Amino acid sequence: MSETQRTVRTAAVIPAAGRGVRLGPGAPKALRTLSGTPMLVHAVRAMARSRAVSLVVVVAPPGGAAEVRNLLDEHSLPEKTEILVVPGGETRQESVRLGLAVLPDDIGIVLVHDAARPLVPVDTVDAVAAAVRDGAPAVVPALPVADTVKQVEPRTGGEPEPVIGTPERSVLRAVQTPQGFDRATLVEAHEKVGLEGEGATDDAGMAERLGVPVVVVPGHEEAFKVTRPLDLVLAEAVLARRRANDDF
Ligand code: C5P
């Protein structure tokens, strides 16, 4: 192990400030429960379970940091892992930036993980962290896409949308989180890449804009994003299977 590997710590930043409107009305998405446990707690456990991760920064809804802190204190979490909670912003990009702002100096590697991907297996987290430790400045877990993807001219109100292209499926990947970065690279991306409107939905995309090489490692089907009501059903099924196999 080199001197750098010994001294550089890894943190996970979990943006959890989204309202999750696509899931329907109710609590903010990260606070919805899966098998009786809030999605955010599953996500924090998924990060803390990795031996690589020594700090987890949870970015709470603006004004909701105290509530999230209490919630985390009510659940058992691995003791080796320090957990900080900070208030988030209007966009995911802003929430990630606010999480990065509180990282201690000795953090050299940062994983950014959506609270909305509560069931990512620890092997995927470890693989992303290891690829950054081995020298890649930006790493994303991803899977081949099952559907053929069309590029369209978007229309509102259910109007038919003109198709303008069909990218070759074999070169497409659906990206997941945690995405891993050399800290300086991610901070620079957040300082220099300003995006209008919704902001960046993907941190690696910001690194790409800086010209930083981004590599893909294999993702996992259980790292899916809980976005729509059917995803809640799938997540419960995954948890039931893990319980049956006693591996969670
Ligand atoms: O909305 P979407 O599913 O793309 O959100 C991805 C992640 O970003 C979620 O974990 C959500 O809580 C987070 N987010 C955030 N701050 C926002 C919007 C989204 O932390 N303002």
mmCIF file of C-alpha atoms and ligand atoms in Angstrom:
data_model
loop_
_atom_site.group_PDB
_atom_site.id
_atom_site.type_symbol
_atom_site.label_atom_id
_atom_site.label_comp_id
_atom_site.label_asym_id
_atom_site.label_seq_id
_atom_site.Cartn_x
_atom_site.Cartn_y
_atom_site.Cartn_z
ATOM 1 C CA MET A 1 0.000 0.000 0.000
ATOM 2 C CA SER A 2 1.467 3.405 -0.937
ATOM 3 C CA GLU A 3 1.721 6.378 1.423
ATOM 4 C CA THR A 4 -1.180 8.093 -0.380
ATOM 5 C CA GLN A 5 -3.440 5.055 -0.093
ATOM 6 C CA ARG A 6 -2.784 4.891 3.639
ATOM 7 C CA THR A 7 -3.582 8.510 4.379
ATOM 8 C CA VAL A 8 -6.385 9.335 1.959
ATOM 9 C CA ARG A 9 -9.865 8.631 3.333
ATOM 10 C CA THR A 10 -13.045 8.057 1.352
ATOM 11 C CA ALA A 11 -16.346 9.808 2.038
ATOM 12 C CA ALA A 12 -19.786 9.207 0.578
ATOM 13 C CA VAL A 13 -22.070 12.189 -0.068
ATOM 14 C CA ILE A 14 -25.755 11.254 -0.251
ATOM 15 C CA PRO A 15 -28.002 13.918 -1.805
ATOM 16 C CA ALA A 16 -31.378 13.249 -0.192
ATOM 17 C CA ALA A 17 -33.075 16.611 -0.561
ATOM 18 C CA GLY A 18 -35.381 15.728 -3.461
ATOM 19 C CA ARG A 19 -39.155 15.768 -3.106
ATOM 20 C CA GLY A 20 -39.689 12.700 -5.283
ATOM 21 C CA VAL A 21 -42.876 13.956 -6.912
ATOM 22 C CA ARG A 22 -42.895 11.098 -9.461
ATOM 23 C CA LEU A 23 -43.582 8.630 -6.644
ATOM 24 C CA GLY A 24 -46.863 10.399 -5.948
ATOM 25 C CA PRO A 25 -47.947 12.441 -2.916
ATOM 26 C CA GLY A 26 -46.545 11.749 0.562
ATOM 27 C CA ALA A 27 -43.296 12.166 2.496
ATOM 28 C CA PRO A 28 -40.087 13.344 0.739
ATOM 29 C CA LYS A 29 -38.766 10.399 -1.249
ATOM 30 C CA ALA A 30 -35.754 9.650 0.970
ATOM 31 C CA LEU A 31 -38.029 9.356 4.008
ATOM 32 C CA ARG A 32 -40.428 6.846 2.434
ATOM 33 C CA THR A 33 -40.105 3.474 4.095
ATOM 34 C CA LEU A 34 -39.074 0.178 2.543
ATOM 35 C CA SER A 35 -39.784 -2.795 4.787
ATOM 36 C CA GLY A 36 -40.487 -0.312 7.596
ATOM 37 C CA THR A 37 -37.111 1.468 7.287
ATOM 38 C CA PRO A 38 -36.687 4.860 5.568
ATOM 39 C CA MET A 39 -35.059 4.655 2.139
ATOM 40 C CA LEU A 40 -32.368 7.057 3.320
ATOM 41 C CA VAL A 41 -31.380 4.718 6.177
ATOM 42 C CA HIS A 42 -31.009 1.863 3.680
ATOM 43 C CA ALA A 43 -28.829 4.125 1.520
ATOM 44 C CA VAL A 44 -26.634 5.232 4.439
ATOM 45 C CA ARG A 45 -26.210 1.597 5.514
ATOM 46 C CA ALA A 46 -25.293 0.623 1.945
ATOM 47 C CA MET A 47 -22.448 3.171 1.988
ATOM 48 C CA ALA A 48 -21.357 2.569 5.587
ATOM 49 C CA ARG A 49 -21.154 -1.179 4.982
ATOM 50 C CA SER A 50 -18.232 -0.598 2.611
ATOM 51 C CA ARG A 51 -14.924 -0.852 4.450
ATOM 52 C CA ALA A 52 -13.601 1.852 2.151
ATOM 53 C CA VAL A 53 -16.069 4.469 3.420
ATOM 54 C CA SER A 54 -15.216 6.176 6.724
ATOM 55 C CA LEU A 55 -17.539 9.210 6.508
ATOM 56 C CA VAL A 56 -21.072 9.630 5.144
ATOM 57 C CA VAL A 57 -22.441 13.124 4.497
ATOM 58 C CA VAL A 58 -26.221 13.158 4.188
ATOM 59 C CA VAL A 59 -27.692 16.182 2.418
ATOM 60 C CA ALA A 60 -31.138 16.704 3.916
ATOM 61 C CA PRO A 61 -34.066 18.697 2.541
ATOM 62 C CA PRO A 62 -33.532 22.434 3.227
ATOM 63 C CA GLY A 63 -34.926 23.007 6.717
ATOM 64 C CA GLY A 64 -35.029 19.264 7.412
ATOM 65 C CA ALA A 65 -31.518 18.592 8.736
ATOM 66 C CA ALA A 66 -32.572 18.201 12.397
ATOM 67 C CA GLU A 67 -35.358 15.796 11.470
ATOM 68 C CA VAL A 68 -32.988 13.698 9.362
ATOM 69 C CA ARG A 69 -30.371 13.671 12.141
ATOM 70 C CA ASN A 70 -33.001 12.379 14.598
ATOM 71 C CA LEU A 71 -34.140 9.768 12.124
ATOM 72 C CA LEU A 72 -30.597 8.455 11.627
ATOM 73 C CA ASP A 73 -30.016 8.405 15.408
ATOM 74 C CA GLU A 74 -33.100 6.186 15.792
ATOM 75 C CA HIS A 75 -31.659 3.481 13.535
ATOM 76 C CA SER A 76 -28.674 1.222 13.971
ATOM 77 C CA LEU A 77 -25.792 2.141 11.688
ATOM 78 C CA PRO A 78 -22.225 0.792 11.554
ATOM 79 C CA GLU A 79 -20.286 2.502 14.354
ATOM 80 C CA LYS A 80 -17.018 2.750 12.443
ATOM 81 C CA THR A 81 -18.609 5.318 10.133
ATOM 82 C CA GLU A 82 -18.963 8.989 10.998
ATOM 83 C CA ILE A 83 -22.203 10.566 9.742
ATOM 84 C CA LEU A 84 -22.742 14.270 9.094
ATOM 85 C CA VAL A 85 -26.058 15.851 8.098
ATOM 86 C CA VAL A 86 -26.262 19.164 6.211
ATOM 87 C CA PRO A 87 -29.192 21.029 4.628
ATOM 88 C CA GLY A 88 -29.489 20.743 0.840
ATOM 89 C CA GLY A 89 -30.518 23.062 -1.981
ATOM 90 C CA GLU A 90 -32.987 23.568 -4.790
ATOM 91 C CA THR A 91 -31.305 21.215 -7.259
ATOM 92 C CA ARG A 92 -29.398 17.956 -6.912
ATOM 93 C CA GLN A 93 -26.259 19.734 -8.125
ATOM 94 C CA GLU A 94 -26.559 22.362 -5.392
ATOM 95 C CA SER A 95 -27.219 19.669 -2.773
ATOM 96 C CA VAL A 96 -24.038 17.803 -3.768
ATOM 97 C CA ARG A 97 -22.038 21.047 -3.658
ATOM 98 C CA LEU A 98 -23.291 21.746 -0.120
ATOM 99 C CA GLY A 99 -22.252 18.220 0.898
ATOM 100 C CA LEU A 100 -18.768 18.654 -0.581
ATOM 101 C CA ALA A 101 -18.354 21.921 1.339
ATOM 102 C CA VAL A 102 -18.233 20.134 4.721
ATOM 103 C CA LEU A 103 -15.696 17.419 3.877
ATOM 104 C CA PRO A 104 -12.650 17.346 6.169
ATOM 105 C CA ASP A 105 -9.225 17.925 4.597
ATOM 106 C CA ASP A 106 -8.090 14.298 4.786
ATOM 107 C CA ILE A 107 -10.841 13.076 2.443
ATOM 108 C CA GLY A 108 -9.246 12.348 -0.934
ATOM 109 C CA ILE A 109 -11.915 10.213 -2.596
ATOM 110 C CA VAL A 110 -15.612 11.059 -2.789
ATOM 111 C CA LEU A 111 -18.484 8.782 -3.727
ATOM 112 C CA VAL A 112 -21.754 10.503 -4.598
ATOM 113 C CA HIS A 113 -24.731 8.257 -4.041
ATOM 114 C CA ASP A 114 -28.424 8.966 -4.590
ATOM 115 C CA ALA A 115 -30.632 8.287 -1.570
ATOM 116 C CA ALA A 116 -33.043 7.035 -4.213
ATOM 117 C CA ARG A 117 -30.802 3.976 -4.831
ATOM 118 C CA PRO A 118 -31.153 2.396 -1.381
ATOM 119 C CA LEU A 119 -30.291 -1.199 -2.278
ATOM 120 C CA VAL A 120 -26.939 -0.914 -4.043
ATOM 121 C CA PRO A 121 -24.838 -3.944 -3.022
ATOM 122 C CA VAL A 122 -21.615 -3.355 -1.101
ATOM 123 C CA ASP A 123 -19.551 -5.016 -3.845
ATOM 124 C CA THR A 124 -20.586 -2.273 -6.269
ATOM 125 C CA VAL A 125 -19.621 0.436 -3.750
ATOM 126 C CA ASP A 126 -16.264 -1.257 -3.157
ATOM 127 C CA ALA A 127 -15.593 -1.636 -6.888
ATOM 128 C CA VAL A 128 -16.183 2.077 -7.542
ATOM 129 C CA ALA A 129 -13.993 3.147 -4.615
ATOM 130 C CA ALA A 130 -11.237 0.729 -5.677
ATOM 131 C CA ALA A 131 -11.208 2.036 -9.253
ATOM 132 C CA VAL A 132 -10.692 5.602 -7.987
ATOM 133 C CA ARG A 133 -8.012 4.422 -5.562
ATOM 134 C CA ASP A 134 -6.291 2.717 -8.491
ATOM 135 C CA GLY A 135 -6.014 6.041 -10.296
ATOM 136 C CA ALA A 136 -9.212 6.779 -12.248
ATOM 137 C CA PRO A 137 -10.332 10.371 -11.542
ATOM 138 C CA ALA A 138 -14.004 9.625 -12.248
ATOM 139 C CA VAL A 139 -15.805 6.268 -12.132
ATOM 140 C CA VAL A 140 -19.441 5.358 -12.775
ATOM 141 C CA PRO A 141 -21.178 2.014 -12.323
ATOM 142 C CA ALA A 142 -23.422 1.242 -15.268
ATOM 143 C CA LEU A 143 -25.364 -1.493 -17.022
ATOM 144 C CA PRO A 144 -26.120 -2.177 -20.680
ATOM 145 C CA VAL A 145 -29.585 -0.912 -21.654
ATOM 146 C CA ALA A 146 -32.325 -3.445 -22.320
ATOM 147 C CA ASP A 147 -34.591 -1.121 -24.305
ATOM 148 C CA THR A 148 -33.791 0.438 -27.642
ATOM 149 C CA VAL A 149 -33.468 4.190 -26.991
ATOM 150 C CA LYS A 150 -34.857 6.903 -29.286
ATOM 151 C CA GLN A 151 -33.899 10.546 -29.355
ATOM 152 C CA VAL A 152 -36.995 12.702 -29.848
ATOM 153 C CA GLU A 153 -38.136 16.278 -30.134
ATOM 154 C CA PRO A 154 -40.027 16.488 -26.847
ATOM 155 C CA ARG A 155 -43.701 17.544 -26.938
ATOM 156 C CA THR A 156 -45.977 18.181 -24.012
ATOM 157 C CA GLY A 157 -49.499 16.941 -23.348
ATOM 158 C CA GLY A 158 -49.177 13.459 -24.856
ATOM 159 C CA GLU A 159 -48.746 14.749 -28.449
ATOM 160 C CA PRO A 160 -46.824 12.306 -30.707
ATOM 161 C CA GLU A 161 -43.104 13.153 -30.533
ATOM 162 C CA PRO A 162 -41.005 13.159 -33.727
ATOM 163 C CA VAL A 163 -38.063 10.729 -33.588
ATOM 164 C CA ILE A 164 -34.768 12.271 -34.623
ATOM 165 C CA GLY A 165 -32.392 9.386 -34.031
ATOM 166 C CA THR A 166 -31.743 5.861 -32.759
ATOM 167 C CA PRO A 167 -28.340 5.522 -31.066
ATOM 168 C CA GLU A 168 -26.775 2.089 -31.419
ATOM 169 C CA ARG A 169 -27.824 0.195 -28.301
ATOM 170 C CA SER A 170 -24.605 -1.764 -27.864
ATOM 171 C CA VAL A 171 -22.636 1.397 -27.079
ATOM 172 C CA LEU A 172 -25.138 2.760 -24.537
ATOM 173 C CA ARG A 173 -24.967 2.258 -20.757
ATOM 174 C CA ALA A 174 -27.458 3.229 -18.060
ATOM 175 C CA VAL A 175 -25.484 4.823 -15.251
ATOM 176 C CA GLN A 176 -26.095 4.353 -11.559
ATOM 177 C CA THR A 177 -24.556 5.549 -8.328
ATOM 178 C CA PRO A 178 -22.344 5.652 -6.302
ATOM 179 C CA GLN A 179 -20.185 7.581 -8.744
ATOM 180 C CA GLY A 180 -16.625 7.899 -7.480
ATOM 181 C CA PHE A 181 -14.187 10.772 -7.877
ATOM 182 C CA ASP A 182 -10.840 12.022 -6.946
ATOM 183 C CA ARG A 183 -11.950 14.830 -4.599
ATOM 184 C CA ALA A 184 -10.127 17.668 -6.383
ATOM 185 C CA THR A 185 -11.710 16.657 -9.707
ATOM 186 C CA LEU A 186 -15.250 16.671 -8.310
ATOM 187 C CA VAL A 187 -14.784 19.960 -6.465
ATOM 188 C CA GLU A 188 -13.382 21.584 -9.621
ATOM 189 C CA ALA A 189 -16.333 20.282 -11.641
ATOM 190 C CA HIS A 190 -18.778 21.777 -9.147
ATOM 191 C CA GLU A 191 -16.889 25.094 -9.146
ATOM 192 C CA LYS A 192 -16.559 25.432 -12.912
ATOM 193 C CA VAL A 193 -19.552 23.721 -14.489
ATOM 194 C CA GLY A 194 -22.665 25.810 -13.958
ATOM 195 C CA LEU A 195 -25.795 24.340 -15.463
ATOM 196 C CA GLU A 196 -29.086 26.151 -15.870
ATOM 197 C CA GLY A 197 -32.504 24.893 -14.832
ATOM 198 C CA GLU A 198 -32.547 21.452 -13.246
ATOM 199 C CA GLY A 199 -28.737 21.450 -12.960
ATOM 200 C CA ALA A 200 -26.688 18.311 -13.454
ATOM 201 C CA THR A 201 -28.479 15.019 -12.802
ATOM 202 C CA ASP A 202 -25.170 13.191 -12.911
ATOM 203 C CA ASP A 203 -21.833 14.233 -11.415
ATOM 204 C CA ALA A 204 -19.753 12.304 -13.949
ATOM 205 C CA GLY A 205 -21.349 14.403 -16.704
ATOM 206 C CA MET A 206 -19.895 17.495 -15.063
ATOM 207 C CA ALA A 207 -16.439 15.914 -14.959
ATOM 208 C CA GLU A 208 -16.812 15.066 -18.674
ATOM 209 C CA ARG A 209 -17.465 18.730 -19.416
ATOM 210 C CA LEU A 210 -14.133 19.546 -17.800
ATOM 211 C CA GLY A 211 -12.452 17.063 -20.156
ATOM 212 C CA VAL A 212 -11.730 14.588 -17.347
ATOM 213 C CA PRO A 213 -11.698 10.943 -18.495
ATOM 214 C CA VAL A 214 -14.607 9.023 -16.967
ATOM 215 C CA VAL A 215 -14.658 5.219 -16.863
ATOM 216 C CA VAL A 216 -17.494 2.759 -16.380
ATOM 217 C CA VAL A 217 -17.358 -0.270 -14.085
ATOM 218 C CA PRO A 218 -20.097 -2.914 -13.929
ATOM 219 C CA GLY A 219 -23.202 -1.730 -12.107
ATOM 220 C CA HIS A 220 -25.797 -3.965 -10.461
ATOM 221 C CA GLU A 221 -29.488 -4.533 -11.130
ATOM 222 C CA GLU A 222 -30.232 -3.954 -7.429
ATOM 223 C CA ALA A 223 -28.750 -0.452 -7.658
ATOM 224 C CA PHE A 224 -31.867 0.729 -9.518
ATOM 225 C CA LYS A 225 -33.353 4.134 -8.716
ATOM 226 C CA VAL A 226 -36.656 4.192 -6.855
ATOM 227 C CA THR A 227 -38.537 6.703 -8.981
ATOM 228 C CA ARG A 228 -42.023 5.423 -9.745
ATOM 229 C CA PRO A 229 -44.574 3.528 -7.613
ATOM 230 C CA LEU A 230 -43.677 0.183 -9.262
ATOM 231 C CA ASP A 231 -40.062 0.635 -8.093
ATOM 232 C CA LEU A 232 -41.317 0.491 -4.483
ATOM 233 C CA VAL A 233 -42.802 -2.943 -5.201
ATOM 234 C CA LEU A 234 -39.530 -4.122 -6.728
ATOM 235 C CA ALA A 235 -37.512 -2.766 -3.794
ATOM 236 C CA GLU A 236 -39.726 -4.611 -1.292
ATOM 237 C CA ALA A 237 -39.241 -7.812 -3.307
ATOM 238 C CA VAL A 238 -35.447 -7.412 -3.268
ATOM 239 C CA LEU A 239 -35.500 -6.883 0.511
ATOM 240 C CA ALA A 240 -37.767 -9.927 0.996
ATOM 241 C CA ARG A 241 -35.338 -12.041 -1.038
ATOM 242 C CA ARG A 242 -32.382 -10.762 1.013
ATOM 243 C CA ARG A 243 -34.227 -11.583 4.238
ATOM 244 C CA ALA A 244 -34.973 -15.078 2.972
ATOM 245 C CA ASN A 245 -31.281 -15.514 2.111
ATOM 246 C CA ASP A 246 -30.237 -13.816 5.363
ATOM 247 C CA ASP A 247 -27.859 -11.473 3.562
ATOM 248 C CA PHE A 248 -28.582 -7.865 4.353
HETATM 249 O O1 C5P B 1 -35.074 13.453 -8.555
HETATM 250 P P1 C5P B 1 -34.024 12.413 -8.715
HETATM 251 O O2 C5P B 1 -34.541 11.027 -8.486
HETATM 252 O O3 C5P B 1 -33.189 12.541 -9.937
HETATM 253 O O4 C5P B 1 -33.029 12.690 -7.498
HETATM 254 C C1 C5P B 1 -31.807 12.021 -7.392
HETATM 255 C C2 C5P B 1 -31.236 12.250 -6.011
HETATM 256 O O5 C5P B 1 -30.932 13.630 -5.820
HETATM 257 C C3 C5P B 1 -32.222 11.854 -4.893
HETATM 258 O O6 C5P B 1 -31.500 11.123 -3.918
HETATM 259 C C4 C5P B 1 -32.705 13.196 -4.381
HETATM 260 O O7 C5P B 1 -33.062 13.161 -3.008
HETATM 261 C C5 C5P B 1 -31.507 14.104 -4.612
HETATM 262 N N1 C5P B 1 -31.856 15.546 -4.728
HETATM 263 C C6 C5P B 1 -31.303 16.454 -3.816
HETATM 264 N N2 C5P B 1 -31.616 17.803 -3.888
HETATM 265 C C7 C5P B 1 -32.515 18.235 -4.796
HETATM 266 C C8 C5P B 1 -33.080 17.328 -5.738
HETATM 267 C C9 C5P B 1 -32.726 15.966 -5.691
HETATM 268 O O8 C5P B 1 -30.523 16.065 -2.943
HETATM 269 N N3 C5P B 1 -32.844 19.523 -4.780
#
